Amino acid sequence: MDQELLPFTFEELMAAFAQQWGRLVDLFLTPGWRQYQLVIVLVVLLVALCLKAATKNRWSAWARAREGWPKWRLRILVQVMRRLTLVYFVLLCWLVYLVMQQLTWPSRSYIVGVLATLASAWLAIALLAWFVRNRTLRKIFQWSMWIYATLVALHLTDDVASFLDGIAISLGDLHISVLGILKAGLLIGVLLTVVRLATHAASRGLEANDDISPSMQVLLAKALQVGLYGIVFLIAIRTLGFDLTGLALLSGAVGVGIGFGLQKVVSNLISGIIILMDRSIKPGDVISLGDTFGWINALGARYVSVVTRDGREYLIPNEDLITSQVVNWSHSDRFVRLDLEFGTSYSDDPHLVRAVAIRAVKSVSRVLSGPGHNPVCHIKGFGDSSVDYVLRFWISDPTAGLMNIRGNVFLALWDAFKVEGISIPFPQREVRLLEDDESGADTQQLPKE
């Protein structure tokens, strides 16, 4: 930093501020049209308040009748309604300023023009700040833009710019000043906002295109996002004055270090790209990985979001999906076959049992019936106390759950077997208790339970 230049520049800046504030104090204290303008501004403010009180209910009723408008337009309308006094004040100030410009000397409407400019800037900044979702960034945007608007209205931009440009660090051909940093920050902020809006619009457009598979939609959206943000990063470096060719060696060394330190992160990123390209897993698929069963909610650059039936959301690293065995219930299609095992008594006719079981499972709403998906029932074997069967049926909506459909089929079997008199055996045991008397000869046998 130039130590000799800074005090001189700072003194100039303070002198400019003092001069401008002195002018403002003179405008307020010196008798004449300056006081008249202040009175006019106060009258305009009172009229704006009265207009708001008189028209607020009408504007509210009109706004409630706009139900068919898009959400973004309704939200802007709500923001305008909250600042109705400021809107009226801006309109009246500019109207009075234009009239005074035509009827009297321009100097006699200077204060009105300055306040009209500031009020318009504040209104525009308040409306634009609504698009910034982050509260902290919104406050930074509002305060920075209000300060800039005030400097413009008071004609202090050149003095402040000269002062900020004087606070700098020079290293050879590299010159970094506070003014350059602020300009770069403003440019980067605007570009990031534009990139965010562009990527969201592109993602919505890709999702609306049925000709592109879900995994390819995610891949294209991620590639566009990475490319645009990479361009913003390069523009930011160039704006700050760094030479990219001089950073090539340093960036290579840093890249090697990052590669060793972030092996897992890079592995997950590459695995995510592989998953998107081979389309083995896509949003909406029902998968099983270990004890986790659910459907794919979103594919990220580092992890896959899996939502289970109990509402839990598991963030599974992409590397686990590549290196582990994954059951994709809906990879090629959404048809899933389920098997239920049950047993009946040896006294029941197996032909009747099979027919009743098939008829019962067809009565369940989610069970499919048709060529290639008809339920079947087979004898699995002859058990110790029952004839064992396996009932196989198909469903097409695994995301609706598997345990509930199994429970509904079991209930249907229970009701059908009860109507037909088919019994479901359960193991029975015969217990004998042997008690020795004094002679050790008598025994007591308990009846069968």
PDB file of N, CA, C and O in Angstrom, residues 300-363:
ATOM      1  N   GLY A 300     -27.038 -36.596  -6.862  1.00  0.00           N
ATOM      2  CA  GLY A 300     -26.136 -35.480  -6.637  1.00  0.00           C
ATOM      3  C   GLY A 300     -24.751 -35.778  -7.174  1.00  0.00           C
ATOM      4  O   GLY A 300     -24.455 -36.888  -7.636  1.00  0.00           O
ATOM      5  N   ALA A 301     -23.901 -34.771  -7.116  1.00  0.00           N
ATOM      6  CA  ALA A 301     -22.535 -34.955  -7.598  1.00  0.00           C
ATOM      7  C   ALA A 301     -21.726 -35.845  -6.671  1.00  0.00           C
ATOM      8  O   ALA A 301     -20.792 -36.521  -7.103  1.00  0.00           O
ATOM      9  N   ARG A 302     -22.086 -35.893  -5.382  1.00  0.00           N
ATOM     10  CA  ARG A 302     -21.319 -36.669  -4.406  1.00  0.00           C
ATOM     11  C   ARG A 302     -22.104 -37.837  -3.832  1.00  0.00           C
ATOM     12  O   ARG A 302     -21.525 -38.826  -3.420  1.00  0.00           O
ATOM     13  N   TYR A 303     -23.416 -37.748  -3.800  1.00  0.00           N
ATOM     14  CA  TYR A 303     -24.222 -38.780  -3.161  1.00  0.00           C
ATOM     15  C   TYR A 303     -25.544 -38.932  -3.897  1.00  0.00           C
ATOM     16  O   TYR A 303     -25.918 -38.130  -4.753  1.00  0.00           O
ATOM     17  N   VAL A 304     -26.250 -40.019  -3.536  1.00  0.00           N
ATOM     18  CA  VAL A 304     -27.587 -40.299  -4.054  1.00  0.00           C
ATOM     19  C   VAL A 304     -28.555 -40.244  -2.875  1.00  0.00           C
ATOM     20  O   VAL A 304     -28.306 -40.855  -1.825  1.00  0.00           O
ATOM     21  N   SER A 305     -29.636 -39.504  -3.042  1.00  0.00           N
ATOM     22  CA  SER A 305     -30.638 -39.379  -1.991  1.00  0.00           C
ATOM     23  C   SER A 305     -31.672 -40.483  -2.157  1.00  0.00           C
ATOM     24  O   SER A 305     -32.337 -40.586  -3.189  1.00  0.00           O
ATOM     25  N   VAL A 306     -31.798 -41.332  -1.118  1.00  0.00           N
ATOM     26  CA  VAL A 306     -32.749 -42.439  -1.119  1.00  0.00           C
ATOM     27  C   VAL A 306     -33.749 -42.209   0.009  1.00  0.00           C
ATOM     28  O   VAL A 306     -33.363 -42.066   1.172  1.00  0.00           O
ATOM     29  N   VAL A 307     -35.030 -42.167  -0.332  1.00  0.00           N
ATOM     30  CA  VAL A 307     -36.100 -41.936   0.643  1.00  0.00           C
ATOM     31  C   VAL A 307     -36.790 -43.263   0.926  1.00  0.00           C
ATOM     32  O   VAL A 307     -37.200 -43.972  -0.011  1.00  0.00           O
ATOM     33  N   THR A 308     -36.901 -43.618   2.198  1.00  0.00           N
ATOM     34  CA  THR A 308     -37.538 -44.869   2.595  1.00  0.00           C
ATOM     35  C   THR A 308     -39.012 -44.630   2.907  1.00  0.00           C
ATOM     36  O   THR A 308     -39.487 -43.491   2.951  1.00  0.00           O
ATOM     37  N   ARG A 309     -39.737 -45.730   3.151  1.00  0.00           N
ATOM     38  CA  ARG A 309     -41.159 -45.628   3.418  1.00  0.00           C
ATOM     39  C   ARG A 309     -41.456 -44.926   4.736  1.00  0.00           C
ATOM     40  O   ARG A 309     -42.533 -44.362   4.911  1.00  0.00           O
ATOM     41  N   ASP A 310     -40.523 -44.955   5.690  1.00  0.00           N
ATOM     42  CA  ASP A 310     -40.759 -44.303   6.971  1.00  0.00           C
ATOM     43  C   ASP A 310     -40.356 -42.835   6.965  1.00  0.00           C
ATOM     44  O   ASP A 310     -40.309 -42.204   8.018  1.00  0.00           O
ATOM     45  N   GLY A 311     -40.054 -42.279   5.785  1.00  0.00           N
ATOM     46  CA  GLY A 311     -39.748 -40.860   5.672  1.00  0.00           C
ATOM     47  C   GLY A 311     -38.299 -40.502   5.869  1.00  0.00           C
ATOM     48  O   GLY A 311     -37.943 -39.331   5.769  1.00  0.00           O
ATOM     49  N   ARG A 312     -37.446 -41.468   6.131  1.00  0.00           N
ATOM     50  CA  ARG A 312     -36.027 -41.178   6.296  1.00  0.00           C
ATOM     51  C   ARG A 312     -35.365 -40.987   4.935  1.00  0.00           C
ATOM     52  O   ARG A 312     -35.724 -41.671   3.974  1.00  0.00           O
ATOM     53  N   GLU A 313     -34.412 -40.098   4.893  1.00  0.00           N
ATOM     54  CA  GLU A 313     -33.689 -39.831   3.650  1.00  0.00           C
ATOM     55  C   GLU A 313     -32.218 -40.174   3.868  1.00  0.00           C
ATOM     56  O   GLU A 313     -31.529 -39.532   4.663  1.00  0.00           O
ATOM     57  N   TYR A 314     -31.745 -41.178   3.154  1.00  0.00           N
ATOM     58  CA  TYR A 314     -30.367 -41.630   3.264  1.00  0.00           C
ATOM     59  C   TYR A 314     -29.545 -41.010   2.134  1.00  0.00           C
ATOM     60  O   TYR A 314     -29.964 -41.029   0.970  1.00  0.00           O
ATOM     61  N   LEU A 315     -28.393 -40.458   2.490  1.00  0.00           N
ATOM     62  CA  LEU A 315     -27.463 -39.908   1.518  1.00  0.00           C
ATOM     63  C   LEU A 315     -26.346 -40.924   1.313  1.00  0.00           C
ATOM     64  O   LEU A 315     -25.412 -41.003   2.107  1.00  0.00           O
ATOM     65  N   ILE A 316     -26.472 -41.721   0.267  1.00  0.00           N
ATOM     66  CA  ILE A 316     -25.541 -42.817   0.008  1.00  0.00           C
ATOM     67  C   ILE A 316     -24.462 -42.331  -0.949  1.00  0.00           C
ATOM     68  O   ILE A 316     -24.777 -41.825  -2.033  1.00  0.00           O
ATOM     69  N   PRO A 317     -23.176 -42.432  -0.587  1.00  0.00           N
ATOM     70  CA  PRO A 317     -22.110 -42.009  -1.508  1.00  0.00           C
ATOM     71  C   PRO A 317     -22.172 -42.760  -2.827  1.00  0.00           C
ATOM     72  O   PRO A 317     -22.520 -43.943  -2.875  1.00  0.00           O
ATOM     73  N   ASN A 318     -21.847 -42.070  -3.898  1.00  0.00           N
ATOM     74  CA  ASN A 318     -21.891 -42.688  -5.225  1.00  0.00           C
ATOM     75  C   ASN A 318     -20.949 -43.884  -5.344  1.00  0.00           C
ATOM     76  O   ASN A 318     -21.231 -44.843  -6.060  1.00  0.00           O
ATOM     77  N   GLU A 319     -19.825 -43.831  -4.624  1.00  0.00           N
ATOM     78  CA  GLU A 319     -18.860 -44.927  -4.699  1.00  0.00           C
ATOM     79  C   GLU A 319     -19.465 -46.231  -4.200  1.00  0.00           C
ATOM     80  O   GLU A 319     -19.183 -47.306  -4.743  1.00  0.00           O
ATOM     81  N   ASP A 320     -20.334 -46.164  -3.161  1.00  0.00           N
ATOM     82  CA  ASP A 320     -20.960 -47.382  -2.642  1.00  0.00           C
ATOM     83  C   ASP A 320     -21.883 -48.017  -3.671  1.00  0.00           C
ATOM     84  O   ASP A 320     -22.022 -49.244  -3.729  1.00  0.00           O
ATOM     85  N   LEU A 321     -22.531 -47.205  -4.485  1.00  0.00           N
ATOM     86  CA  LEU A 321     -23.423 -47.749  -5.507  1.00  0.00           C
ATOM     87  C   LEU A 321     -22.654 -48.405  -6.650  1.00  0.00           C
ATOM     88  O   LEU A 321     -23.207 -49.232  -7.376  1.00  0.00           O
ATOM     89  N   ILE A 322     -21.390 -48.000  -6.834  1.00  0.00           N
ATOM     90  CA  ILE A 322     -20.571 -48.587  -7.897  1.00  0.00           C
ATOM     91  C   ILE A 322     -19.900 -49.873  -7.428  1.00  0.00           C
ATOM     92  O   ILE A 322     -19.828 -50.868  -8.172  1.00  0.00           O
ATOM     93  N   THR A 323     -19.410 -49.885  -6.188  1.00  0.00           N
ATOM     94  CA  THR A 323     -18.610 -51.015  -5.697  1.00  0.00           C
ATOM     95  C   THR A 323     -19.426 -52.059  -4.953  1.00  0.00           C
ATOM     96  O   THR A 323     -18.928 -53.146  -4.710  1.00  0.00           O
ATOM     97  N   SER A 324     -20.660 -51.743  -4.543  1.00  0.00           N
ATOM     98  CA  SER A 324     -21.468 -52.688  -3.768  1.00  0.00           C
ATOM     99  C   SER A 324     -22.572 -53.280  -4.644  1.00  0.00           C
ATOM    100  O   SER A 324     -22.898 -52.746  -5.712  1.00  0.00           O
ATOM    101  N   GLN A 325     -23.136 -54.370  -4.156  1.00  0.00           N
ATOM    102  CA  GLN A 325     -24.250 -54.995  -4.853  1.00  0.00           C
ATOM    103  C   GLN A 325     -25.528 -54.237  -4.546  1.00  0.00           C
ATOM    104  O   GLN A 325     -25.916 -54.079  -3.391  1.00  0.00           O
ATOM    105  N   VAL A 326     -26.185 -53.770  -5.579  1.00  0.00           N
ATOM    106  CA  VAL A 326     -27.400 -52.975  -5.453  1.00  0.00           C
ATOM    107  C   VAL A 326     -28.531 -53.708  -6.170  1.00  0.00           C
ATOM    108  O   VAL A 326     -28.373 -54.159  -7.307  1.00  0.00           O
ATOM    109  N   VAL A 327     -29.653 -53.863  -5.496  1.00  0.00           N
ATOM    110  CA  VAL A 327     -30.849 -54.439  -6.111  1.00  0.00           C
ATOM    111  C   VAL A 327     -31.716 -53.291  -6.611  1.00  0.00           C
ATOM    112  O   VAL A 327     -32.238 -52.499  -5.817  1.00  0.00           O
ATOM    113  N   ASN A 328     -31.852 -53.182  -7.937  1.00  0.00           N
ATOM    114  CA  ASN A 328     -32.703 -52.166  -8.546  1.00  0.00           C
ATOM    115  C   ASN A 328     -34.005 -52.840  -8.959  1.00  0.00           C
ATOM    116  O   ASN A 328     -34.066 -53.566  -9.943  1.00  0.00           O
ATOM    117  N   TRP A 329     -35.055 -52.582  -8.174  1.00  0.00           N
ATOM    118  CA  TRP A 329     -36.333 -53.247  -8.403  1.00  0.00           C
ATOM    119  C   TRP A 329     -37.005 -52.754  -9.683  1.00  0.00           C
ATOM    120  O   TRP A 329     -37.936 -53.388 -10.172  1.00  0.00           O
ATOM    121  N   SER A 330     -36.597 -51.621 -10.208  1.00  0.00           N
ATOM    122  CA  SER A 330     -37.271 -51.040 -11.379  1.00  0.00           C
ATOM    123  C   SER A 330     -36.246 -50.584 -12.414  1.00  0.00           C
ATOM    124  O   SER A 330     -36.378 -49.513 -12.987  1.00  0.00           O
ATOM    125  N   HIS A 331     -35.212 -51.398 -12.635  1.00  0.00           N
ATOM    126  CA  HIS A 331     -34.165 -51.003 -13.574  1.00  0.00           C
ATOM    127  C   HIS A 331     -34.672 -51.006 -15.019  1.00  0.00           C
ATOM    128  O   HIS A 331     -34.649 -49.987 -15.705  1.00  0.00           O
ATOM    129  N   SER A 332     -35.147 -52.164 -15.491  1.00  0.00           N
ATOM    130  CA  SER A 332     -35.644 -52.252 -16.864  1.00  0.00           C
ATOM    131  C   SER A 332     -37.130 -51.936 -16.956  1.00  0.00           C
ATOM    132  O   SER A 332     -37.600 -51.411 -17.963  1.00  0.00           O
ATOM    133  N   ASP A 333     -37.904 -52.284 -15.923  1.00  0.00           N
ATOM    134  CA  ASP A 333     -39.320 -51.927 -15.863  1.00  0.00           C
ATOM    135  C   ASP A 333     -39.705 -51.815 -14.389  1.00  0.00           C
ATOM    136  O   ASP A 333     -38.901 -52.078 -13.503  1.00  0.00           O
ATOM    137  N   ARG A 334     -40.946 -51.458 -14.146  1.00  0.00           N
ATOM    138  CA  ARG A 334     -41.407 -51.223 -12.780  1.00  0.00           C
ATOM    139  C   ARG A 334     -42.208 -52.400 -12.228  1.00  0.00           C
ATOM    140  O   ARG A 334     -42.831 -52.282 -11.170  1.00  0.00           O
ATOM    141  N   PHE A 335     -42.169 -53.538 -12.932  1.00  0.00           N
ATOM    142  CA  PHE A 335     -42.890 -54.711 -12.455  1.00  0.00           C
ATOM    143  C   PHE A 335     -42.031 -55.467 -11.450  1.00  0.00           C
ATOM    144  O   PHE A 335     -40.863 -55.775 -11.719  1.00  0.00           O
ATOM    145  N   VAL A 336     -42.607 -55.810 -10.314  1.00  0.00           N
ATOM    146  CA  VAL A 336     -41.896 -56.504  -9.241  1.00  0.00           C
ATOM    147  C   VAL A 336     -42.728 -57.720  -8.834  1.00  0.00           C
ATOM    148  O   VAL A 336     -43.943 -57.606  -8.603  1.00  0.00           O
ATOM    149  N   ARG A 337     -42.052 -58.889  -8.735  1.00  0.00           N
ATOM    150  CA  ARG A 337     -42.732 -60.102  -8.292  1.00  0.00           C
ATOM    151  C   ARG A 337     -42.417 -60.360  -6.828  1.00  0.00           C
ATOM    152  O   ARG A 337     -41.262 -60.294  -6.409  1.00  0.00           O
ATOM    153  N   LEU A 338     -43.457 -60.666  -6.064  1.00  0.00           N
ATOM    154  CA  LEU A 338     -43.320 -60.954  -4.640  1.00  0.00           C
ATOM    155  C   LEU A 338     -43.751 -62.384  -4.375  1.00  0.00           C
ATOM    156  O   LEU A 338     -44.686 -62.906  -5.034  1.00  0.00           O
ATOM    157  N   ASP A 339     -43.098 -63.028  -3.415  1.00  0.00           N
ATOM    158  CA  ASP A 339     -43.408 -64.403  -3.035  1.00  0.00           C
ATOM    159  C   ASP A 339     -43.871 -64.436  -1.589  1.00  0.00           C
ATOM    160  O   ASP A 339     -43.231 -63.830  -0.704  1.00  0.00           O
ATOM    161  N   LEU A 340     -44.990 -65.146  -1.355  1.00  0.00           N
ATOM    162  CA  LEU A 340     -45.502 -65.360   0.001  1.00  0.00           C
ATOM    163  C   LEU A 340     -45.579 -66.855   0.258  1.00  0.00           C
ATOM    164  O   LEU A 340     -46.077 -67.627  -0.585  1.00  0.00           O
ATOM    165  N   GLU A 341     -45.112 -67.280   1.405  1.00  0.00           N
ATOM    166  CA  GLU A 341     -45.136 -68.692   1.774  1.00  0.00           C
ATOM    167  C   GLU A 341     -46.154 -68.911   2.897  1.00  0.00           C
ATOM    168  O   GLU A 341     -46.242 -68.103   3.827  1.00  0.00           O
ATOM    169  N   PHE A 342     -46.923 -69.996   2.775  1.00  0.00           N
ATOM    170  CA  PHE A 342     -47.908 -70.344   3.804  1.00  0.00           C
ATOM    171  C   PHE A 342     -48.097 -71.859   3.794  1.00  0.00           C
ATOM    172  O   PHE A 342     -47.586 -72.563   2.901  1.00  0.00           O
ATOM    173  N   GLY A 343     -48.803 -72.371   4.764  1.00  0.00           N
ATOM    174  CA  GLY A 343     -49.059 -73.799   4.858  1.00  0.00           C
ATOM    175  C   GLY A 343     -50.489 -74.091   5.264  1.00  0.00           C
ATOM    176  O   GLY A 343     -51.120 -73.287   5.976  1.00  0.00           O
ATOM    177  N   THR A 344     -51.040 -75.217   4.842  1.00  0.00           N
ATOM    178  CA  THR A 344     -52.386 -75.636   5.217  1.00  0.00           C
ATOM    179  C   THR A 344     -52.330 -77.065   5.743  1.00  0.00           C
ATOM    180  O   THR A 344     -51.330 -77.786   5.604  1.00  0.00           O
ATOM    181  N   SER A 345     -53.450 -77.482   6.302  1.00  0.00           N
ATOM    182  CA  SER A 345     -53.529 -78.826   6.903  1.00  0.00           C
ATOM    183  C   SER A 345     -53.517 -79.902   5.823  1.00  0.00           C
ATOM    184  O   SER A 345     -53.923 -79.674   4.675  1.00  0.00           O
ATOM    185  N   TYR A 346     -53.053 -81.098   6.210  1.00  0.00           N
ATOM    186  CA  TYR A 346     -53.042 -82.231   5.289  1.00  0.00           C
ATOM    187  C   TYR A 346     -54.453 -82.677   4.925  1.00  0.00           C
ATOM    188  O   TYR A 346     -54.655 -83.372   3.920  1.00  0.00           O
ATOM    189  N   SER A 347     -55.419 -82.300   5.727  1.00  0.00           N
ATOM    190  CA  SER A 347     -56.799 -82.714   5.450  1.00  0.00           C
ATOM    191  C   SER A 347     -57.464 -81.846   4.386  1.00  0.00           C
ATOM    192  O   SER A 347     -58.560 -82.177   3.930  1.00  0.00           O
ATOM    193  N   ASP A 348     -56.856 -80.737   3.988  1.00  0.00           N
ATOM    194  CA  ASP A 348     -57.427 -79.830   2.996  1.00  0.00           C
ATOM    195  C   ASP A 348     -56.986 -80.240   1.594  1.00  0.00           C
ATOM    196  O   ASP A 348     -55.830 -80.658   1.375  1.00  0.00           O
ATOM    197  N   ASP A 349     -57.919 -80.093   0.626  1.00  0.00           N
ATOM    198  CA  ASP A 349     -57.638 -80.437  -0.763  1.00  0.00           C
ATOM    199  C   ASP A 349     -56.646 -79.423  -1.339  1.00  0.00           C
ATOM    200  O   ASP A 349     -56.934 -78.221  -1.391  1.00  0.00           O
ATOM    201  N   PRO A 350     -55.448 -79.816  -1.795  1.00  0.00           N
ATOM    202  CA  PRO A 350     -54.468 -78.859  -2.325  1.00  0.00           C
ATOM    203  C   PRO A 350     -54.952 -78.149  -3.585  1.00  0.00           C
ATOM    204  O   PRO A 350     -54.584 -76.999  -3.827  1.00  0.00           O
ATOM    205  N   HIS A 351     -55.785 -78.810  -4.398  1.00  0.00           N
ATOM    206  CA  HIS A 351     -56.317 -78.147  -5.584  1.00  0.00           C
ATOM    207  C   HIS A 351     -57.233 -76.978  -5.185  1.00  0.00           C
ATOM    208  O   HIS A 351     -57.171 -75.901  -5.786  1.00  0.00           O
ATOM    209  N   LEU A 352     -58.045 -77.213  -4.166  1.00  0.00           N
ATOM    210  CA  LEU A 352     -58.911 -76.133  -3.676  1.00  0.00           C
ATOM    211  C   LEU A 352     -58.088 -75.013  -3.041  1.00  0.00           C
ATOM    212  O   LEU A 352     -58.378 -73.831  -3.229  1.00  0.00           O
ATOM    213  N   VAL A 353     -57.069 -75.397  -2.293  1.00  0.00           N
ATOM    214  CA  VAL A 353     -56.221 -74.377  -1.641  1.00  0.00           C
ATOM    215  C   VAL A 353     -55.580 -73.474  -2.687  1.00  0.00           C
ATOM    216  O   VAL A 353     -55.572 -72.243  -2.552  1.00  0.00           O
ATOM    217  N   ARG A 354     -55.048 -74.036  -3.759  1.00  0.00           N
ATOM    218  CA  ARG A 354     -54.407 -73.217  -4.798  1.00  0.00           C
ATOM    219  C   ARG A 354     -55.410 -72.294  -5.470  1.00  0.00           C
ATOM    220  O   ARG A 354     -55.132 -71.106  -5.699  1.00  0.00           O
ATOM    221  N   ALA A 355     -56.608 -72.818  -5.792  1.00  0.00           N
ATOM    222  CA  ALA A 355     -57.611 -71.990  -6.452  1.00  0.00           C
ATOM    223  C   ALA A 355     -58.080 -70.856  -5.540  1.00  0.00           C
ATOM    224  O   ALA A 355     -58.232 -69.701  -5.980  1.00  0.00           O
ATOM    225  N   VAL A 356     -58.306 -71.147  -4.277  1.00  0.00           N
ATOM    226  CA  VAL A 356     -58.752 -70.117  -3.329  1.00  0.00           C
ATOM    227  C   VAL A 356     -57.667 -69.064  -3.133  1.00  0.00           C
ATOM    228  O   VAL A 356     -57.945 -67.855  -3.058  1.00  0.00           O
ATOM    229  N   ALA A 357     -56.410 -69.471  -3.049  1.00  0.00           N
ATOM    230  CA  ALA A 357     -55.309 -68.519  -2.853  1.00  0.00           C
ATOM    231  C   ALA A 357     -55.186 -67.568  -4.048  1.00  0.00           C
ATOM    232  O   ALA A 357     -55.001 -66.357  -3.878  1.00  0.00           O
ATOM    233  N   ILE A 358     -55.300 -68.122  -5.260  1.00  0.00           N
ATOM    234  CA  ILE A 358     -55.202 -67.256  -6.448  1.00  0.00           C
ATOM    235  C   ILE A 358     -56.373 -66.302  -6.512  1.00  0.00           C
ATOM    236  O   ILE A 358     -56.219 -65.111  -6.833  1.00  0.00           O
ATOM    237  N   ARG A 359     -57.572 -66.795  -6.198  1.00  0.00           N
ATOM    238  CA  ARG A 359     -58.737 -65.909  -6.210  1.00  0.00           C
ATOM    239  C   ARG A 359     -58.625 -64.822  -5.138  1.00  0.00           C
ATOM    240  O   ARG A 359     -59.016 -63.670  -5.347  1.00  0.00           O
ATOM    241  N   ALA A 360     -58.061 -65.154  -3.993  1.00  0.00           N
ATOM    242  CA  ALA A 360     -57.925 -64.170  -2.909  1.00  0.00           C
ATOM    243  C   ALA A 360     -56.908 -63.097  -3.258  1.00  0.00           C
ATOM    244  O   ALA A 360     -57.128 -61.905  -3.011  1.00  0.00           O
ATOM    245  N   VAL A 361     -55.771 -63.489  -3.852  1.00  0.00           N
ATOM    246  CA  VAL A 361     -54.743 -62.501  -4.148  1.00  0.00           C
ATOM    247  C   VAL A 361     -55.183 -61.566  -5.274  1.00  0.00           C
ATOM    248  O   VAL A 361     -54.796 -60.394  -5.328  1.00  0.00           O
ATOM    249  N   LYS A 362     -56.031 -62.070  -6.187  1.00  0.00           N
ATOM    250  CA  LYS A 362     -56.527 -61.203  -7.257  1.00  0.00           C
ATOM    251  C   LYS A 362     -57.481 -60.126  -6.749  1.00  0.00           C
ATOM    252  O   LYS A 362     -57.681 -59.115  -7.407  1.00  0.00           O
ATOM    253  N   SER A 363     -58.051 -60.343  -5.578  1.00  0.00           N
ATOM    254  CA  SER A 363     -58.981 -59.354  -5.022  1.00  0.00           C
ATOM    255  C   SER A 363     -58.281 -58.139  -4.423  1.00  0.00           C
ATOM    256  O   SER A 363     -58.923 -57.138  -4.132  1.00  0.00           O
TER     257      SER A 363
END
